[in-house]
Amino acid sequence: SAEALVTLKEQVTTFHETHEEYDSIAVLSLDRHILAIDPVPAKAADQTQWGWFDAALDNGQGMPYMGNSGNDGLTYQSGVQIAIPIYSETTPNEVIGVIYAVWNMSNTAAILSGGDLHESMIVQEDGTVILSPVQVPGDSLDSGFAEAIRANDTPFLNQLENGEEWLVSPSHLNTLGAGDQSVIALNWLVITQQSSTTIESHISFLTTRILLVILLGALLVALVILYLSRVLFRPLLELTLAASQIASGNLNAAIPRFPLDEIGQLAQVLDGGVKRLLNRVSQLQTAVRMNRSAALTADPNQLLADIAHALVNNFNYPEVRIYIVDLTGHRAQVQAAVGGESERLLRVGHRI
């Protein structure tokens, strides 16, 4: 109806105004009648160029179509041709028309923007520019540059007229992961190029950063080694100092205590050896005093009493009793004693 057509035209116009990535939008019926289009083309339609329409119909089966820029015989706009079949809501799989659009790809420009790092563009295999941040879509690349792109599947150096060299890397869409056959069939190339001067400056910058990281790492390692040497060798130095004092005759030198690691165990062994040495020295000193007392004391009972006291005081014995065997060799009587029970036995003249 006329009212439905007016509504459709308004919808197409609104969609076009809100989607700048499309230069033109059109809706066509199955009999190739233009139901709505925005903007209205200045030239009359040339249906002999409507290959996109037949591809979208696909003999009545319907198939989305995407094609390269060219004369579409309808909008006469330069851009990617997109045609999508319209299916009936009442009869499944019945194609009743086609939606056609010319895509200028402006919504993908940010993907190609590399700032000062690199330049990217999408071109057709014949060198026609599809999308570029510096060239107008529809322009053609320099013939020599286009031929070099077609001849190289790997990055290559391209020398400009001013003598500047650029590293160029061409890639087909299928190598970039595009899986849709209609997209792969476009034979588009994504061209990424970067000035060799920029590459060299980036390499120099990265080299400087790597050297800085290496130097900082070496400094950090040196600091860690210095710290560990102080932590690990300080106990050993303290233990060596204590051993030197002991070797010089200071048996009372303090032996440091450490956790029970290897150095701590060594300190314990040294401490135990010094204690045994001190005990032995004390015993020798006691023996010397006893011998000296024996030489200076004429009273045998007093000598025995001094010996008993020396044994208690120097060896920490709780009880000491000294017995003298009689002339028969069969009996012995206590002659000196220290300690409560021992002194009691001394008073009663205990014999064994």
GROMACS .gro file of C-alpha atoms in nm:
model
  352
    1SER     CA    1   0.000   0.000   0.000
    2ALA     CA    2   0.100   0.365  -0.042
    3GLU     CA    3   0.109   0.415   0.334
    4ALA     CA    4   0.342   0.117   0.378
    5LEU     CA    5   0.573   0.251   0.109
    6VAL     CA    6   0.589   0.591   0.283
    7THR     CA    7   0.675   0.420   0.612
    8LEU     CA    8   0.942   0.209   0.440
    9LYS     CA    9   1.102   0.517   0.281
   10GLU     CA   10   1.108   0.693   0.619
   11GLN     CA   11   1.272   0.391   0.777
   12VAL     CA   12   1.537   0.372   0.504
   13THR     CA   13   1.609   0.746   0.535
   14THR     CA   14   1.635   0.727   0.915
   15PHE     CA   15   1.866   0.426   0.895
   16HIS     CA   16   2.091   0.603   0.646
   17GLU     CA   17   2.106   0.920   0.856
   18THR     CA   18   2.206   0.723   1.166
   19HIS     CA   19   2.460   0.497   0.993
   20GLU     CA   20   2.730   0.705   0.829
   21GLU     CA   21   2.921   0.393   0.727
   22TYR     CA   22   2.671   0.344   0.442
   23ASP     CA   23   2.678   0.588   0.150
   24SER     CA   24   2.349   0.455   0.012
   25ILE     CA   25   2.063   0.225   0.119
   26ALA     CA   26   1.797   0.075  -0.110
   27VAL     CA   27   1.511  -0.176  -0.082
   28LEU     CA   28   1.399  -0.355  -0.399
   29SER     CA   29   1.115  -0.593  -0.475
   30LEU     CA   30   1.154  -0.931  -0.639
   31ASP     CA   31   1.056  -0.779  -0.979
   32ARG     CA   32   1.348  -0.529  -0.946
   33HIS     CA   33   1.123  -0.235  -0.856
   34ILE     CA   34   1.290   0.023  -0.629
   35LEU     CA   35   1.067   0.052  -0.321
   36ALA     CA   36   1.288   0.294  -0.126
   37ILE     CA   37   1.633   0.445  -0.169
   38ASP     CA   38   1.837   0.711   0.011
   39PRO     CA   39   1.987   0.923  -0.127
   40VAL     CA   40   1.801   0.930  -0.453
   41PRO     CA   41   2.055   0.887  -0.735
   42ALA     CA   42   2.092   1.154  -1.000
   43LYS     CA   43   2.120   0.899  -1.280
   44ALA     CA   44   1.868   0.643  -1.397
   45ALA     CA   45   1.917   0.283  -1.299
   46ASP     CA   46   2.102   0.052  -1.534
   47GLN     CA   47   1.979  -0.299  -1.451
   48THR     CA   48   2.238  -0.455  -1.679
   49GLN     CA   49   2.491  -0.379  -1.400
   50TRP     CA   50   2.280  -0.540  -1.127
   51GLY     CA   51   2.495  -0.848  -1.081
   52TRP     CA   52   2.468  -0.794  -0.704
   53PHE     CA   53   2.089  -0.833  -0.730
   54ASP     CA   54   2.110  -1.170  -0.908
   55ALA     CA   55   2.378  -1.290  -0.666
   56ALA     CA   56   2.156  -1.207  -0.366
   57LEU     CA   57   1.855  -1.387  -0.522
   58ASP     CA   58   2.070  -1.692  -0.598
   59ASN     CA   59   1.803  -1.845  -0.819
   60GLY     CA   60   1.535  -1.792  -0.555
   61GLN     CA   61   1.735  -1.954  -0.272
   62GLY     CA   62   1.877  -1.631  -0.131
   63MET     CA   63   2.244  -1.569  -0.050
   64PRO     CA   64   2.412  -1.264   0.115
   65TYR     CA   65   2.645  -1.096  -0.132
   66MET     CA   66   2.949  -0.874  -0.083
   67GLY     CA   67   3.133  -0.732  -0.380
   68ASN     CA   68   3.409  -0.492  -0.469
   69SER     CA   69   3.359  -0.132  -0.558
   70GLY     CA   70   3.241  -0.064  -0.911
   71ASN     CA   71   2.951   0.054  -1.120
   72ASP     CA   72   2.647  -0.093  -0.947
   73GLY     CA   73   2.398   0.052  -1.197
   74LEU     CA   74   2.185   0.193  -0.912
   75THR     CA   75   2.351   0.428  -0.662
   76TYR     CA   76   2.668   0.501  -0.864
   77GLN     CA   77   2.849   0.528  -0.530
   78SER     CA   78   3.205   0.400  -0.482
   79GLY     CA   79   3.220   0.148  -0.202
   80VAL     CA   80   3.174  -0.214  -0.101
   81GLN     CA   81   2.853  -0.356  -0.247
   82ILE     CA   82   2.636  -0.549   0.000
   83ALA     CA   83   2.311  -0.721  -0.100
   84ILE     CA   84   2.097  -0.924   0.142
   85PRO     CA   85   1.785  -1.122   0.045
   86ILE     CA   86   1.451  -1.045   0.214
   87TYR     CA   87   1.244  -1.351   0.311
   88SER     CA   88   0.867  -1.375   0.345
   89GLU     CA   89   0.729  -1.383   0.699
   90THR     CA   90   0.446  -1.615   0.599
   91THR     CA   91   0.628  -1.849   0.361
   92PRO     CA   92   0.965  -1.974   0.491
   93ASN     CA   93   1.261  -1.963   0.248
   94GLU     CA   94   1.065  -1.753  -0.005
   95VAL     CA   95   1.268  -1.455  -0.126
   96ILE     CA   96   1.051  -1.147  -0.181
   97GLY     CA   97   1.311  -0.874  -0.225
   98VAL     CA   98   1.663  -0.745  -0.169
   99ILE     CA   99   1.822  -0.488   0.062
  100TYR     CA  100   2.117  -0.319  -0.104
  101ALA     CA  101   2.380  -0.093   0.055
  102VAL     CA  102   2.708   0.069  -0.040
  103TRP     CA  103   2.947   0.041   0.255
  104ASN     CA  104   3.221   0.306   0.284
  105MET     CA  105   3.388   0.117   0.574
  106SER     CA  106   3.429   0.435   0.777
  107ASN     CA  107   3.338   0.242   1.094
  108THR     CA  108   3.652   0.030   1.049
  109ALA     CA  109   3.894   0.321   1.000
  110ALA     CA  110   4.004   0.308   1.364
  111ILE     CA  111   4.134  -0.045   1.306
  112LEU     CA  112   4.375   0.080   1.041
  113SER     CA  113   4.490   0.381   1.240
  114GLY     CA  114   4.840   0.315   1.372
  115GLY     CA  115   4.929   0.673   1.460
  116ASP     CA  116   5.298   0.739   1.411
  117LEU     CA  117   5.383   0.369   1.435
  118HIS     CA  118   5.253   0.246   1.099
  119GLU     CA  119   5.006   0.302   0.815
  120SER     CA  120   4.750   0.044   0.703
  121MET     CA  121   4.509   0.025   0.412
  122ILE     CA  122   4.276  -0.220   0.241
  123VAL     CA  123   4.303  -0.249  -0.135
  124GLN     CA  124   4.164  -0.466  -0.410
  125GLU     CA  125   4.395  -0.703  -0.592
  126ASP     CA  126   4.406  -0.462  -0.888
  127GLY     CA  127   4.536  -0.182  -0.662
  128THR     CA  128   4.207   0.003  -0.609
  129VAL     CA  129   4.195   0.160  -0.261
  130ILE     CA  130   3.904   0.038  -0.050
  131LEU     CA  131   3.998   0.206   0.278
  132SER     CA  132   4.297   0.417   0.371
  133PRO     CA  133   4.367   0.690   0.625
  134VAL     CA  134   4.560   0.893   0.365
  135GLN     CA  135   4.402   0.804   0.027
  136VAL     CA  136   4.049   0.845  -0.106
  137PRO     CA  137   3.855   0.520  -0.159
  138GLY     CA  138   3.841   0.438  -0.527
  139ASP     CA  139   4.186   0.580  -0.600
  140SER     CA  140   4.447   0.349  -0.748
  141LEU     CA  141   4.787   0.273  -0.602
  142ASP     CA  142   5.102   0.354  -0.796
  143SER     CA  143   5.135   0.088  -1.064
  144GLY     CA  144   5.484  -0.014  -0.953
  145PHE     CA  145   5.378  -0.036  -0.590
  146ALA     CA  146   5.067  -0.239  -0.681
  147GLU     CA  147   5.277  -0.479  -0.889
  148ALA     CA  148   5.524  -0.523  -0.603
  149ILE     CA  149   5.238  -0.604  -0.365
  150ARG     CA  150   5.098  -0.868  -0.602
  151ALA     CA  151   5.444  -1.020  -0.648
  152ASN     CA  152   5.527  -1.049  -0.277
  153ASP     CA  153   5.349  -1.260  -0.019
  154THR     CA  154   5.608  -1.169   0.244
  155PRO     CA  155   5.725  -0.830   0.378
  156PHE     CA  156   5.949  -0.631   0.145
  157LEU     CA  157   6.121  -0.292   0.130
  158ASN     CA  158   5.965  -0.027  -0.093
  159GLN     CA  159   6.173   0.277  -0.184
  160LEU     CA  160   5.982   0.602  -0.242
  161GLU     CA  161   6.077   0.872  -0.490
  162ASN     CA  162   6.235   1.077  -0.211
  163GLY     CA  163   6.467   0.787  -0.131
  164GLU     CA  164   6.292   0.692   0.194
  165GLU     CA  165   6.244   0.319   0.249
  166TRP     CA  166   5.930   0.163   0.395
  167LEU     CA  167   5.877  -0.193   0.513
  168VAL     CA  168   5.558  -0.321   0.346
  169SER     CA  169   5.366  -0.627   0.465
  170PRO     CA  170   5.075  -0.745   0.243
  171SER     CA  171   4.825  -1.002   0.377
  172HIS     CA  172   4.522  -1.168   0.217
  173LEU     CA  173   4.205  -1.182   0.423
  174ASN     CA  174   4.210  -1.561   0.438
  175THR     CA  175   4.552  -1.551   0.605
  176LEU     CA  176   4.409  -1.313   0.867
  177GLY     CA  177   4.138  -1.556   0.974
  178ALA     CA  178   3.848  -1.443   0.753
  179GLY     CA  179   3.637  -1.757   0.722
  180ASP     CA  180   3.340  -1.635   0.517
  181GLN     CA  181   3.382  -1.735   0.153
  182SER     CA  182   3.202  -1.425   0.027
  183VAL     CA  183   3.460  -1.211   0.207
  184ILE     CA  184   3.756  -1.422   0.090
  185ALA     CA  185   3.626  -1.402  -0.268
  186LEU     CA  186   3.674  -1.025  -0.264
  187ASN     CA  187   4.052  -1.082  -0.292
  188TRP     CA  188   4.123  -0.786  -0.070
  189LEU     CA  189   4.470  -0.719   0.062
  190VAL     CA  190   4.549  -0.559   0.398
  191ILE     CA  191   4.864  -0.353   0.353
  192THR     CA  192   5.063  -0.248   0.658
  193GLN     CA  193   5.367  -0.031   0.603
  194GLN     CA  194   5.615   0.142   0.829
  195SER     CA  195   5.909   0.371   0.769
  196SER     CA  196   6.246   0.203   0.809
  197THR     CA  197   6.360   0.512   1.002
  198THR     CA  198   6.078   0.460   1.250
  199ILE     CA  199   6.164   0.092   1.281
  200GLU     CA  200   6.530   0.175   1.348
  201SER     CA  201   6.435   0.432   1.611
  202HIS     CA  202   6.209   0.178   1.782
  203ILE     CA  203   6.487  -0.083   1.774
  204SER     CA  204   6.727   0.171   1.925
  205PHE     CA  205   6.472   0.257   2.193
  206LEU     CA  206   6.411  -0.109   2.275
  207THR     CA  207   6.786  -0.177   2.284
  208THR     CA  208   6.833   0.107   2.531
  209ARG     CA  209   6.549  -0.023   2.745
  210ILE     CA  210   6.691  -0.375   2.741
  211LEU     CA  211   7.038  -0.250   2.840
  212LEU     CA  212   6.884  -0.045   3.120
  213VAL     CA  213   6.692  -0.348   3.245
  214ILE     CA  214   7.013  -0.557   3.233
  215LEU     CA  215   7.206  -0.293   3.430
  216LEU     CA  216   6.930  -0.260   3.688
  217GLY     CA  217   6.914  -0.640   3.714
  218ALA     CA  218   7.291  -0.663   3.767
  219LEU     CA  219   7.274  -0.393   4.036
  220LEU     CA  220   6.989  -0.574   4.207
  221VAL     CA  221   7.182  -0.903   4.198
  222ALA     CA  222   7.489  -0.731   4.346
  223LEU     CA  223   7.280  -0.583   4.629
  224VAL     CA  224   7.120  -0.921   4.700
  225ILE     CA  225   7.463  -1.091   4.706
  226LEU     CA  226   7.597  -0.820   4.941
  227TYR     CA  227   7.298  -0.858   5.172
  228LEU     CA  228   7.318  -1.238   5.173
  229SER     CA  229   7.691  -1.228   5.236
  230ARG     CA  230   7.636  -1.011   5.542
  231VAL     CA  231   7.351  -1.228   5.665
  232LEU     CA  232   7.522  -1.560   5.596
  233PHE     CA  233   7.882  -1.478   5.688
  234ARG     CA  234   7.825  -1.253   5.990
  235PRO     CA  235   7.750  -1.551   6.220
  236LEU     CA  236   8.059  -1.728   6.086
  237LEU     CA  237   8.272  -1.420   6.155
  238GLU     CA  238   8.137  -1.396   6.512
  239LEU     CA  239   8.205  -1.767   6.566
  240THR     CA  240   8.559  -1.729   6.427
  241LEU     CA  241   8.624  -1.438   6.666
  242ALA     CA  242   8.507  -1.645   6.964
  243ALA     CA  243   8.728  -1.938   6.856
  244SER     CA  244   9.027  -1.702   6.825
  245GLN     CA  245   8.971  -1.577   7.181
  246ILE     CA  246   8.951  -1.933   7.310
  247ALA     CA  247   9.269  -2.025   7.119
  248SER     CA  248   9.446  -1.731   7.283
  249GLY     CA  249   9.360  -1.868   7.629
  250ASN     CA  250   9.031  -1.693   7.710
  251LEU     CA  251   8.823  -2.001   7.786
  252ASN     CA  252   8.543  -1.782   7.922
  253ALA     CA  253   8.488  -1.606   7.589
  254ALA     CA  254   8.116  -1.586   7.503
  255ILE     CA  255   8.015  -1.818   7.218
  256PRO     CA  256   7.724  -1.666   7.019
  257ARG     CA  257   7.401  -1.862   6.974
  258PHE     CA  258   7.242  -1.904   6.636
  259PRO     CA  259   6.941  -2.094   6.488
  260LEU     CA  260   6.994  -2.467   6.445
  261ASP     CA  261   7.136  -2.450   6.094
  262GLU     CA  262   7.489  -2.560   5.998
  263ILE     CA  263   7.652  -2.260   6.167
  264GLY     CA  264   7.429  -2.299   6.474
  265GLN     CA  265   7.528  -2.665   6.508
  266LEU     CA  266   7.896  -2.569   6.476
  267ALA     CA  267   7.850  -2.312   6.754
  268GLN     CA  268   7.688  -2.577   6.977
  269VAL     CA  269   7.980  -2.818   6.917
  270LEU     CA  270   8.232  -2.546   7.000
  271ASP     CA  271   8.037  -2.447   7.311
  272GLY     CA  272   8.018  -2.809   7.429
  273GLY     CA  273   8.392  -2.859   7.372
  274VAL     CA  274   8.476  -2.544   7.567
  275LYS     CA  275   8.254  -2.651   7.857
  276ARG     CA  276   8.422  -2.993   7.871
  277LEU     CA  277   8.762  -2.825   7.857
  278LEU     CA  278   8.668  -2.590   8.141
  279ASN     CA  279   8.545  -2.886   8.346
  280ARG     CA  280   8.870  -3.070   8.284
  281VAL     CA  281   9.073  -2.761   8.379
  282SER     CA  282   8.868  -2.730   8.697
  283GLN     CA  283   8.942  -3.093   8.782
  284LEU     CA  284   9.314  -3.039   8.724
  285GLN     CA  285   9.308  -2.725   8.938
  286THR     CA  286   9.135  -2.917   9.216
  287ALA     CA  287   9.393  -3.195   9.196
  288VAL     CA  288   9.670  -2.939   9.218
  289ARG     CA  289   9.514  -2.776   9.522
  290MET     CA  290   9.471  -3.116   9.687
  291ASN     CA  291   9.837  -3.202   9.626
  292ARG     CA  292   9.941  -2.864   9.758
  293SER     CA  293   9.725  -2.911  10.069
  294ALA     CA  294   9.873  -3.255  10.128
  295ALA     CA  295  10.220  -3.114  10.109
  296LEU     CA  296  10.144  -2.831  10.352
  297THR     CA  297   9.921  -3.015  10.603
  298ALA     CA  298  10.078  -3.235  10.873
  299ASP     CA  299   9.746  -3.351  11.022
  300PRO     CA  300   9.610  -3.644  10.813
  301ASN     CA  301   9.252  -3.593  10.938
  302GLN     CA  302   9.259  -3.227  10.837
  303LEU     CA  303   9.399  -3.326  10.497
  304LEU     CA  304   9.118  -3.574  10.440
  305ALA     CA  305   8.859  -3.316  10.551
  306ASP     CA  306   9.003  -3.059  10.305
  307ILE     CA  307   8.991  -3.312  10.025
  308ALA     CA  308   8.626  -3.396  10.100
  309HIS     CA  309   8.530  -3.028  10.095
  310ALA     CA  310   8.724  -2.971   9.772
  311LEU     CA  311   8.536  -3.255   9.605
  312VAL     CA  312   8.200  -3.108   9.709
  313ASN     CA  313   8.287  -2.751   9.610
  314ASN     CA  314   8.451  -2.825   9.275
  315PHE     CA  315   8.251  -3.124   9.150
  316ASN     CA  316   7.913  -3.047   9.307
  317TYR     CA  317   7.884  -3.385   9.481
  318PRO     CA  318   7.599  -3.374   9.738
  319GLU     CA  319   7.769  -3.627   9.969
  320VAL     CA  320   8.139  -3.716  10.011
  321ARG     CA  321   8.279  -3.986  10.248
  322ILE     CA  322   8.646  -4.089  10.265
  323TYR     CA  323   8.718  -4.436  10.414
  324ILE     CA  324   9.059  -4.564  10.541
  325VAL     CA  325   9.128  -4.940  10.527
  326ASP     CA  326   9.274  -5.088  10.848
  327LEU     CA  327   9.595  -5.291  10.858
  328THR     CA  328   9.410  -5.620  10.806
  329GLY     CA  329   9.276  -5.499  10.477
  330HIS     CA  330   8.929  -5.632  10.559
  331ARG     CA  331   8.761  -5.331  10.726
  332ALA     CA  332   8.742  -4.962  10.642
  333GLN     CA  333   8.625  -4.672  10.866
  334VAL     CA  334   8.506  -4.330  10.752
  335GLN     CA  335   8.767  -4.065  10.829
  336ALA     CA  336   8.625  -3.754  10.658
  337ALA     CA  337   8.279  -3.658  10.536
  338VAL     CA  338   8.074  -3.371  10.393
  339GLY     CA  339   7.694  -3.376  10.373
  340GLY     CA  340   7.421  -3.445  10.624
  341GLU     CA  341   7.413  -3.825  10.613
  342SER     CA  342   7.789  -3.853  10.559
  343GLU     CA  343   7.869  -3.635  10.862
  344ARG     CA  344   7.631  -3.843  11.075
  345LEU     CA  345   7.815  -4.160  10.973
  346LEU     CA  346   8.145  -3.987  11.057
  347ARG     CA  347   8.025  -3.909  11.410
  348VAL     CA  348   7.921  -4.271  11.480
  349GLY     CA  349   8.248  -4.408  11.337
  350HIS     CA  350   8.084  -4.596  11.051
  351ARG     CA  351   8.268  -4.904  10.925
  352ILE     CA  352   8.226  -5.117  10.617
   0.00000   0.00000   0.00000
